Amino acid sequence: MGEEVPARTSMKMGKEKVQMQSKLTVVPSKAVAPGKLYPLSILDHMMQLHNVRLVYYYREALTMGASTDVVMDLKVSLSRVLSNYPAVCGRLQRRGDGNWEIKCSDAGVRVLEAKVDMTLEKWFEVADRDSELKLCHWESLGPDPYISSLFYVQFTEFEGGGLAIGLSCGHILTDPSCTTLIMKAWGEIHLQAQVLHQPFFHPRGLKSRPNKLQVMTATKYYKSTFKREMATSSDQGDEAYKTIIFKFSDEMVQQCVPRFRVKITSMSP
C-alpha cells in the first residue's frame, strides 16, 4: 500500500481541531494492464479547474470479521476497488494534440488519516463548511501532473467511535454522481456484496456516435427478426400466449423468508 509518512500537523478551526496523523498511498490489489488510456471529453476539459469533495459520516464504524482496525479494513477494500476501476488511480498526461488523457496505472491514490478531539455529535454542533473541508483533503495539480494523485481519501476518527470518510477528486475525471457511485461501490465491495450500480465516467449521450453503416445493419437485423416473430405468433393464434397465476398464502411466504435471508454486517451512517 505504500510507505506511511508521519505528518503530524494541526489545523485549528475555532473550537474544533483536526490532527493529521499520517499520509500514504494505497495501490490496486492487482497489477493494472499497461497501455490502457482513458480519453477525456471537451466537457471534462472545461471542468479541469474544479474539484468534487464529499464527506460521509458514520456514528459507529463496524469492523469486518475478527479485525479491530476499521481503517485498515477500509484501506484493504479500497485497494480492491482500485483494481476494478484503474482510471481512479491513473495519472494525467498530454496527448499529441495537447488535450488531457488518463493513463491507467497502479500509481494509487493518496490516503490520509486524522483525528478530531471531540465527539461526532459535538462536531455537528460547532463545525461549518470550512471545517468540513478539512475532512476531505485536496491538493491541486502540480507542475508535473503525472505524479499528482487524482483522488484523495481521508479517514478522520472522532472521540467515541465516530468516523468520517472524505473523498476529493478532480472534476476533470468525475462528476458528483460518478463520485457517489464510486463510494457506493466501495461500500459494497467492503461488505463483500455485489456492486449493483457501476460508476460511469462518461454519460452515454456524450460518447461519439458509432458508424452509421453499423447502425443501419443492426436496425435491419432487429426489424427482420421482429417480423418473423410476429408471423410465428399469428400462425399459432391464441395458443402462443398463456397466463399462469401463482398464489401464495402469507404463512407460506413467512416460512420461506428465513431460508433465503443473508446476514450482512454494515456500517451504520
Coordinates of N, CA, C and O in Angstrom, one line a residue, residues 11 14 22 31 33 39 41 61 65 67 82 90 106 110 114 119 127 134 147 154 180 183 191 243:
M11 N -4.7 21.6 12.4 CA -5.4 22.6 11.7 C -6.5 23.1 12.6 O -7.6 22.4 12.8
G14 N -11.3 27.5 15.0 CA -12.2 27.9 16.1 C -12.1 27.0 17.2 O -11.1 26.7 17.8
S22 N -1.2 10.7 9.5 CA -0.3 10.1 8.5 C -0.8 10.3 7.1 O -1.9 10.7 6.9
A31 N -2.2 -5.9 -10.4 CA -1.5 -5.0 -11.3 C -2.4 -4.6 -12.5 O -3.2 -5.4 -13.0
A33 N -3.2 -3.6 -16.2 CA -2.6 -3.9 -17.5 C -2.0 -2.6 -18.2 O -2.7 -1.6 -18.2
P39 N -9.4 8.6 -22.6 CA -9.5 9.9 -23.2 C -10.5 10.8 -22.5 O -11.5 10.2 -22.0
S41 N -13.2 14.1 -22.4 CA -14.1 14.8 -23.4 C -13.9 16.4 -23.3 O -13.1 16.8 -22.4
A61 N -18.4 2.8 13.3 CA -17.7 2.1 12.2 C -17.5 0.7 12.6 O -16.7 0.5 13.5
G65 N -15.2 -9.2 10.4 CA -14.7 -10.4 10.9 C -14.0 -10.2 12.3 O -14.6 -9.5 13.2
S67 N -11.2 -8.6 12.8 CA -10.4 -7.4 12.8 C -10.9 -6.4 13.8 O -12.1 -6.3 14.0
L82 N -9.8 -0.1 -6.5 CA -8.9 0.4 -7.5 C -8.6 -0.6 -8.6 O -8.3 -0.2 -9.7
G90 N -5.2 6.4 -11.9 CA -4.3 6.7 -13.0 C -3.7 8.1 -12.8 O -3.9 8.8 -11.8
D106 N -1.0 1.6 -11.8 CA -1.2 1.2 -10.4 C -0.5 2.2 -9.5 O 0.1 1.9 -8.4
R110 N -3.8 8.9 -2.9 CA -3.3 9.3 -1.6 C -4.4 9.2 -0.5 O -5.5 9.5 -0.7
A114 N -6.6 11.1 10.1 CA -6.6 12.2 11.0 C -7.5 11.9 12.2 O -8.2 10.9 12.2
T119 N -16.4 14.5 20.1 CA -17.3 13.5 19.6 C -17.9 14.0 18.3 O -17.9 15.2 18.0
A127 N -19.2 22.6 13.8 CA -18.5 22.7 12.5 C -19.3 23.4 11.5 O -20.5 23.4 11.5
K134 N -11.8 20.5 5.9 CA -10.6 19.9 6.5 C -10.7 18.4 6.6 O -9.7 17.8 6.9
I147 N 2.7 12.9 -11.6 CA 3.0 12.4 -10.2 C 1.9 12.8 -9.2 O 2.0 12.5 -8.0
Q154 N -9.6 10.6 2.9 CA -9.2 10.9 4.2 C -10.1 10.3 5.2 O -11.3 10.4 5.2
T180 N -20.2 9.6 -6.2 CA -21.1 8.9 -5.3 C -21.2 7.4 -5.6 O -21.2 6.6 -4.7
M183 N -18.1 5.7 -4.3 CA -18.3 5.4 -2.8 C -19.2 4.3 -2.6 O -19.0 3.4 -1.7
L191 N -18.3 -4.8 2.0 CA -19.2 -5.7 2.7 C -19.2 -7.1 1.9 O -20.1 -7.9 2.2
T243 N -51.6 -17.5 -19.6 CA -51.5 -16.8 -18.3 C -51.5 -17.8 -17.2 O -52.4 -18.6 -17.1

